[in-house]
Tab-separated table of C-alpha atoms in Angstrom:
chain	number	residue	atom	x	y	z
A	1	UNK	CA	-57.678	-114.103	-222.545
A	2	UNK	CA	-57.164	-112.033	-219.385
A	3	UNK	CA	-56.277	-114.812	-216.931
A	4	UNK	CA	-52.522	-114.341	-217.347
A	5	UNK	CA	-50.371	-111.326	-216.411
A	6	UNK	CA	-49.564	-108.569	-218.918
A	7	UNK	CA	-45.803	-109.158	-218.602
A	8	UNK	CA	-46.204	-112.788	-219.718
A	9	UNK	CA	-48.404	-111.850	-222.699
A	10	UNK	CA	-45.939	-109.147	-223.766
A	11	UNK	CA	-42.998	-111.571	-223.608
A	12	UNK	CA	-44.892	-114.067	-225.799
A	13	UNK	CA	-45.898	-111.467	-228.413
A	14	UNK	CA	-42.257	-110.309	-228.638
A	15	UNK	CA	-41.437	-113.731	-230.117
A	16	UNK	CA	-44.111	-113.520	-232.841
A	17	UNK	CA	-42.844	-113.545	-236.421
A	18	UNK	CA	-43.976	-110.256	-238.010
A	19	UNK	CA	-45.393	-111.701	-241.242
A	20	UNK	CA	-46.492	-115.187	-240.218
A	21	UNK	CA	-47.921	-114.504	-236.760
A	22	UNK	CA	-48.094	-110.889	-235.565
A	23	UNK	CA	-49.832	-109.388	-238.622
A	24	UNK	CA	-52.455	-112.188	-239.028
A	25	UNK	CA	-53.235	-112.133	-235.287
A	26	UNK	CA	-53.536	-108.333	-235.310
A	27	UNK	CA	-55.980	-108.433	-238.237
A	28	UNK	CA	-58.013	-111.171	-236.546
A	29	UNK	CA	-58.225	-109.219	-233.278
A	30	UNK	CA	-59.212	-106.027	-235.129
A	31	UNK	CA	-62.014	-107.899	-236.890
A	32	UNK	CA	-63.144	-109.401	-233.574
A	33	UNK	CA	-63.209	-105.978	-231.895
A	34	UNK	CA	-65.107	-104.500	-234.836
A	35	UNK	CA	-67.692	-107.286	-234.624
A	36	UNK	CA	-67.976	-106.890	-230.854
A	37	UNK	CA	-68.352	-103.117	-231.084
A	38	UNK	CA	-71.171	-103.473	-233.618
A	39	UNK	CA	-72.988	-106.187	-231.635
A	40	UNK	CA	-72.672	-104.066	-228.489
A	41	UNK	CA	-75.461	-101.814	-229.706
A	42	UNK	CA	-78.292	-104.321	-229.361
A	43	UNK	CA	-81.454	-103.065	-227.582
A	44	UNK	CA	-80.701	-105.127	-224.462
A	45	UNK	CA	-77.294	-103.513	-223.879
A	46	UNK	CA	-77.855	-100.006	-225.292
A	47	UNK	CA	-78.644	-98.191	-222.053
A	48	UNK	CA	-77.121	-100.508	-219.453
A	49	UNK	CA	-74.076	-98.292	-218.853
A	50	UNK	CA	-73.687	-94.649	-217.699
A	51	UNK	CA	-73.398	-91.701	-220.095
A	52	UNK	CA	-69.838	-90.842	-219.030
A	53	UNK	CA	-68.654	-94.353	-219.898
A	54	UNK	CA	-70.399	-94.338	-223.279
A	55	UNK	CA	-68.911	-90.952	-224.180
A	56	UNK	CA	-65.382	-91.999	-223.145
A	57	UNK	CA	-65.647	-95.162	-225.284
A	58	UNK	CA	-66.922	-93.325	-228.364
A	59	UNK	CA	-64.078	-90.793	-228.047
A	60	UNK	CA	-61.662	-93.631	-228.904
A	61	UNK	CA	-63.542	-94.645	-232.061
A	62	UNK	CA	-61.582	-94.229	-235.282
A	63	UNK	CA	-63.564	-91.885	-237.534
A	64	UNK	CA	-63.650	-94.032	-240.688
A	65	UNK	CA	-62.993	-97.445	-239.173
A	66	UNK	CA	-65.522	-97.421	-236.325
A	67	UNK	CA	-67.494	-94.202	-235.729
A	68	UNK	CA	-68.967	-93.903	-239.233
A	69	UNK	CA	-69.869	-97.637	-239.623
A	70	UNK	CA	-71.498	-97.719	-236.172
A	71	UNK	CA	-73.368	-94.481	-236.886
A	72	UNK	CA	-74.679	-95.983	-240.132
A	73	UNK	CA	-75.695	-99.168	-238.317
A	74	UNK	CA	-77.711	-97.173	-235.796
A	75	UNK	CA	-79.312	-94.877	-238.389
A	76	UNK	CA	-83.072	-95.279	-238.255
A	77	UNK	CA	-82.994	-97.293	-235.028
A	78	UNK	CA	-84.855	-96.253	-231.890
A	79	UNK	CA	-83.389	-93.460	-229.815
A	80	UNK	CA	-80.958	-94.698	-227.171
A	81	UNK	CA	-78.069	-93.482	-225.049
A	82	UNK	CA	-75.466	-94.973	-227.416
A	83	UNK	CA	-77.188	-93.562	-230.495
A	84	UNK	CA	-77.402	-90.065	-228.989
A	85	UNK	CA	-73.716	-90.021	-228.019
A	86	UNK	CA	-72.553	-91.461	-231.351
A	87	UNK	CA	-74.655	-88.943	-233.285
A	88	UNK	CA	-73.117	-86.090	-231.273
A	89	UNK	CA	-69.591	-87.313	-232.020
A	90	UNK	CA	-70.350	-88.000	-235.676
A	91	UNK	CA	-71.721	-84.479	-236.129
A	92	UNK	CA	-68.926	-82.731	-234.210
A	93	UNK	CA	-65.854	-84.848	-235.020
A	94	UNK	CA	-63.198	-82.764	-236.798
A	95	UNK	CA	-60.270	-84.519	-238.485
A	96	UNK	CA	-57.093	-82.501	-239.099
A	97	UNK	CA	-53.879	-82.844	-241.090
A	98	UNK	CA	-50.662	-81.736	-239.349
A	99	UNK	CA	-47.795	-80.292	-241.416
A	100	UNK	CA	-44.238	-80.016	-240.077
A	101	UNK	CA	-41.410	-77.816	-241.324
A	102	UNK	CA	-37.955	-77.271	-239.785
A	103	UNK	CA	-36.291	-73.949	-240.630
A	104	UNK	CA	-33.126	-72.197	-239.478
A	105	UNK	CA	-35.289	-70.387	-236.897
A	106	UNK	CA	-36.879	-73.530	-235.470
A	107	UNK	CA	-39.716	-76.010	-236.003
A	108	UNK	CA	-43.090	-74.894	-237.334
A	109	UNK	CA	-46.410	-76.749	-237.116
A	110	UNK	CA	-49.412	-75.897	-239.272
A	111	UNK	CA	-52.796	-77.591	-239.119
A	112	UNK	CA	-55.588	-77.852	-241.684
A	113	UNK	CA	-59.053	-79.319	-241.374
A	114	UNK	CA	-59.723	-81.912	-244.064
A	115	UNK	CA	-60.923	-80.107	-247.191
A	116	UNK	CA	-60.447	-76.646	-245.671
A	117	UNK	CA	-58.154	-73.848	-246.842
A	118	UNK	CA	-57.919	-72.307	-243.365
A	119	UNK	CA	-54.678	-72.789	-241.435
A	120	UNK	CA	-54.667	-73.461	-237.669
A	121	UNK	CA	-52.095	-74.377	-235.010
A	122	UNK	CA	-51.766	-77.396	-232.697
A	123	UNK	CA	-53.562	-75.519	-229.924
A	124	UNK	CA	-56.757	-75.792	-232.007
A	125	UNK	CA	-56.560	-79.577	-231.731
A	126	UNK	CA	-55.398	-79.650	-228.117
A	127	UNK	CA	-58.254	-77.416	-226.905
A	128	UNK	CA	-60.878	-79.672	-228.501
A	129	UNK	CA	-59.849	-83.036	-227.056
A	130	UNK	CA	-63.355	-84.444	-227.194
A	131	UNK	CA	-63.929	-84.035	-230.920
A	132	UNK	CA	-60.643	-83.078	-232.656
A	133	UNK	CA	-58.577	-85.887	-234.201
A	134	UNK	CA	-55.475	-86.133	-236.425
A	135	UNK	CA	-55.580	-88.243	-239.592
A	136	UNK	CA	-51.986	-87.705	-240.753
A	137	UNK	CA	-48.693	-85.975	-239.984
A	138	UNK	CA	-46.358	-85.095	-242.839
A	139	UNK	CA	-43.380	-83.019	-243.921
A	140	UNK	CA	-43.951	-83.877	-247.601
A	141	UNK	CA	-46.397	-81.456	-249.197
A	142	UNK	CA	-46.826	-78.630	-251.704
A	143	UNK	CA	-48.779	-75.375	-251.557
A	144	UNK	CA	-51.853	-77.089	-252.993
A	145	UNK	CA	-52.105	-79.570	-250.128
A	146	UNK	CA	-50.257	-77.880	-247.282
A	147	UNK	CA	-49.943	-74.280	-246.086
A	148	UNK	CA	-48.826	-71.634	-248.560
A	149	UNK	CA	-45.553	-69.726	-248.217
A	150	UNK	CA	-47.498	-66.763	-246.823
A	151	UNK	CA	-49.229	-68.951	-244.234
A	152	UNK	CA	-45.892	-70.385	-243.085
A	153	UNK	CA	-44.608	-66.862	-242.502
A	154	UNK	CA	-47.297	-66.388	-239.874
A	155	UNK	CA	-46.391	-69.562	-237.947
A	156	UNK	CA	-44.253	-69.097	-234.838
A	157	UNK	CA	-41.036	-71.216	-234.864
A	158	UNK	CA	-40.341	-73.383	-231.797
A	159	UNK	CA	-37.077	-74.704	-230.385
A	160	UNK	CA	-36.600	-78.477	-230.542
A	161	UNK	CA	-37.619	-79.146	-226.938
A	162	UNK	CA	-40.817	-77.113	-227.190
A	163	UNK	CA	-41.673	-78.629	-230.592
A	164	UNK	CA	-41.420	-82.168	-229.210
A	165	UNK	CA	-43.529	-81.168	-226.210
A	166	UNK	CA	-46.218	-79.587	-228.412
A	167	UNK	CA	-46.530	-82.726	-230.539
A	168	UNK	CA	-46.588	-84.985	-227.481
A	169	UNK	CA	-49.568	-83.044	-226.123
A	170	UNK	CA	-51.741	-83.997	-229.103
A	171	UNK	CA	-50.368	-87.538	-229.588
A	172	UNK	CA	-53.422	-89.076	-227.899
A	173	UNK	CA	-55.632	-87.446	-230.549
A	174	UNK	CA	-54.041	-89.334	-233.436
A	175	UNK	CA	-56.545	-91.757	-234.917
A	176	UNK	CA	-55.642	-95.477	-234.935
A	177	UNK	CA	-55.748	-95.360	-238.758
A	178	UNK	CA	-53.606	-92.199	-239.013
A	179	UNK	CA	-50.649	-92.001	-241.402
A	180	UNK	CA	-47.157	-90.627	-240.896
A	181	UNK	CA	-45.218	-89.410	-243.954
A	182	UNK	CA	-41.715	-88.117	-243.235
A	183	UNK	CA	-39.006	-87.707	-245.846
A	184	UNK	CA	-36.713	-85.104	-244.254
A	185	UNK	CA	-34.121	-85.959	-241.625
A	186	UNK	CA	-34.625	-82.874	-239.405
A	187	UNK	CA	-38.395	-83.267	-239.370
A	188	UNK	CA	-38.059	-86.993	-238.660
A	189	UNK	CA	-36.062	-86.285	-235.509
A	190	UNK	CA	-38.846	-84.078	-234.153
A	191	UNK	CA	-41.724	-86.352	-235.145
A	192	UNK	CA	-40.174	-89.622	-233.990
A	193	UNK	CA	-38.941	-88.113	-230.711
A	194	UNK	CA	-42.531	-87.113	-229.971
A	195	UNK	CA	-44.445	-90.187	-231.130
A	196	UNK	CA	-42.124	-93.204	-230.933
A	197	UNK	CA	-43.496	-95.806	-228.472
A	198	UNK	CA	-46.409	-93.474	-227.655
A	199	UNK	CA	-49.004	-93.982	-230.401
A	200	UNK	CA	-50.333	-96.635	-232.762
A	201	UNK	CA	-50.395	-95.545	-236.403
A	202	UNK	CA	-52.154	-97.078	-239.369
A	203	UNK	CA	-49.235	-96.558	-241.754
A	204	UNK	CA	-45.714	-95.134	-241.584
A	205	UNK	CA	-43.628	-93.875	-244.531
A	206	UNK	CA	-40.066	-92.830	-243.671
A	207	UNK	CA	-37.244	-91.914	-246.039
A	208	UNK	CA	-33.869	-93.578	-245.456
A	209	UNK	CA	-31.027	-91.188	-244.674
A	210	UNK	CA	-27.374	-92.184	-244.975
A	211	UNK	CA	-25.956	-94.720	-242.539
A	212	UNK	CA	-28.737	-94.530	-239.955
A	213	UNK	CA	-29.641	-98.199	-240.425
A	214	UNK	CA	-26.024	-99.336	-240.278
A	215	UNK	CA	-25.370	-97.416	-237.059
A	216	UNK	CA	-28.399	-98.969	-235.397
A	217	UNK	CA	-27.526	-102.435	-236.677
A	218	UNK	CA	-23.904	-102.196	-235.518
A	219	UNK	CA	-25.052	-101.084	-232.083
A	220	UNK	CA	-27.831	-103.637	-231.566
A	221	UNK	CA	-27.673	-106.279	-234.310
A	222	UNK	CA	-31.467	-106.432	-234.180
A	223	UNK	CA	-32.704	-105.215	-237.580
A	224	UNK	CA	-34.915	-107.467	-239.696
A	225	UNK	CA	-36.170	-105.884	-242.923
A	226	UNK	CA	-35.803	-105.647	-246.714
A	227	UNK	CA	-35.204	-102.370	-248.610
A	228	UNK	CA	-35.335	-102.234	-252.433
A	229	UNK	CA	-34.380	-99.236	-254.624
A	230	UNK	CA	-33.051	-98.339	-258.071
A	231	UNK	CA	-29.315	-98.357	-258.722
A	232	UNK	CA	-29.479	-94.597	-259.395
A	233	UNK	CA	-30.287	-94.074	-255.708
A	234	UNK	CA	-26.898	-95.457	-254.624
A	235	UNK	CA	-24.819	-92.290	-254.320
A	236	UNK	CA	-21.067	-92.137	-253.479
A	237	UNK	CA	-21.813	-91.874	-249.748
A	238	UNK	CA	-23.911	-95.036	-249.876
A	239	UNK	CA	-21.178	-96.851	-251.790
A	240	UNK	CA	-18.660	-95.930	-249.092
A	241	UNK	CA	-21.048	-97.272	-246.474
A	242	UNK	CA	-20.984	-100.625	-248.284
A	243	UNK	CA	-17.217	-100.670	-248.778
A	244	UNK	CA	-16.653	-102.836	-245.701
A	245	UNK	CA	-18.990	-105.555	-246.986
A	246	UNK	CA	-17.335	-108.737	-248.220
A	247	UNK	CA	-18.211	-109.407	-251.881
A	248	UNK	CA	-19.223	-112.893	-252.959
A	249	UNK	CA	-19.598	-114.148	-256.549
A	250	UNK	CA	-22.815	-114.909	-258.408
A	251	UNK	CA	-25.496	-116.224	-256.046
A	252	UNK	CA	-28.895	-117.320	-257.325
A	253	UNK	CA	-28.489	-115.412	-260.630
A	254	UNK	CA	-27.791	-112.096	-258.871
A	255	UNK	CA	-25.115	-109.845	-260.309
A	256	UNK	CA	-23.145	-109.712	-257.057
A	257	UNK	CA	-23.744	-110.097	-253.345
A	258	UNK	CA	-21.966	-108.187	-250.604
A	259	UNK	CA	-22.458	-109.170	-246.985
A	260	UNK	CA	-21.332	-108.136	-243.521
A	261	UNK	CA	-21.574	-110.195	-240.329
A	262	UNK	CA	-22.311	-108.456	-237.052
A	263	UNK	CA	-19.359	-108.403	-234.639
A	264	UNK	CA	-21.189	-109.913	-231.664
A	265	UNK	CA	-24.663	-111.061	-232.764
A	266	UNK	CA	-25.669	-113.806	-235.189
A	267	UNK	CA	-26.959	-111.150	-237.599
A	268	UNK	CA	-26.125	-110.231	-241.214
A	269	UNK	CA	-26.354	-107.286	-243.607
A	270	UNK	CA	-26.714	-108.336	-247.264
A	271	UNK	CA	-26.570	-106.043	-250.311
A	272	UNK	CA	-27.176	-107.236	-253.875
A	273	UNK	CA	-28.338	-106.002	-257.278
A	274	UNK	CA	-30.404	-107.636	-260.013
A	275	UNK	CA	-31.809	-106.851	-263.462
A	276	UNK	CA	-35.474	-105.951	-263.762
A	277	UNK	CA	-37.857	-106.015	-266.726
A	278	UNK	CA	-38.559	-102.286	-266.439
A	279	UNK	CA	-36.749	-100.316	-269.191
A	280	UNK	CA	-36.718	-97.084	-267.145
A	281	UNK	CA	-35.095	-98.858	-264.153
A	282	UNK	CA	-32.960	-101.687	-265.594
A	283	UNK	CA	-31.108	-102.469	-262.355
A	284	UNK	CA	-32.481	-102.660	-258.818
A	285	UNK	CA	-30.559	-102.955	-255.573
A	286	UNK	CA	-31.654	-104.548	-252.314
A	287	UNK	CA	-30.362	-104.071	-248.794
A	288	UNK	CA	-31.390	-106.725	-246.288
A	289	UNK	CA	-30.803	-107.127	-242.577
A	290	UNK	CA	-31.293	-110.664	-241.287
A	291	UNK	CA	-30.985	-112.125	-237.798
A	292	UNK	CA	-30.275	-115.854	-237.797
A	293	UNK	CA	-33.370	-117.494	-236.282
A	294	UNK	CA	-32.436	-121.152	-236.608
A	295	UNK	CA	-33.147	-121.576	-232.893
A	296	UNK	CA	-36.800	-120.536	-233.359
A	297	UNK	CA	-39.705	-122.746	-234.405
A	298	UNK	CA	-40.629	-120.843	-237.595
A	299	UNK	CA	-37.216	-121.397	-239.210
A	300	UNK	CA	-34.593	-118.987	-240.550
A	301	UNK	CA	-35.269	-116.652	-243.499
A	302	UNK	CA	-31.570	-115.893	-243.856
A	303	UNK	CA	-30.762	-119.583	-244.296
A	304	UNK	CA	-33.739	-120.001	-246.624
A	305	UNK	CA	-32.778	-117.063	-248.883
A	306	UNK	CA	-28.972	-117.202	-248.640
A	307	UNK	CA	-27.930	-120.735	-247.620
A	308	UNK	CA	-24.396	-120.208	-248.982
A	309	UNK	CA	-23.809	-117.117	-246.853
A	310	UNK	CA	-25.519	-118.657	-243.841
A	311	UNK	CA	-23.043	-121.518	-243.749
A	312	UNK	CA	-19.883	-119.442	-244.240
């Protein structure tokens, strides 16, 4: 596993197909690590390492995914170095929710401990690096879940640069299973500037805003994803964004298909609509971005799904 250089491994993983290779391998490795972490606590290996090492390892444990299961496994077992450290972390671990709001005065961060009504700031998390963790970051909330209007009034607004810096300082305290929910464009800019390429998150929910995808695709030609939504979501601005797509007749029983080929890369943007069986949403639309991968061993999804367009 470790007999080859990191650069080589990274270049190989870059070629993994997301669905067929990367995701299954990731799940398999996670299961292997979970099994290894649980078997690590056998009597013969419990106290064979120094306290500082044990504590630094346990600090990285995800609260629900690792710390709690390991703590339960060790419950009732003989006292050991690992058990003592894990019990300390289990008893003192505090998991927070971070709320983000951008106002005309600047960016505000508010923090709440899971199940608590008390509002804190990011400094509360930063000052407790050993035990404080973040389970989710969101800009989508109401007064029942997030801070109240009165609580927001007491939060100091930050300029963009300082807001990004503040979030970066606590990025290492995000749990591996943490969630990101962001539905507002201004908040997204702050959150993504702070966390992109820095942390690993369990789940990410981002709202699509305007022509962001098209701009990225035109610049790089590297998008590969499928977005589905109701026809009601296609506003006049979105229709204008699709106006430069070439329309093709009925394909595979779809109402219509509009496509656009990238200027320099072998990459395509495909937009189509179809009828659903749901009475409240009779028509759905789909926006796809496909790179042609005929040169790769796993085949080409674009050719598989749209052979007519692929051969144009």
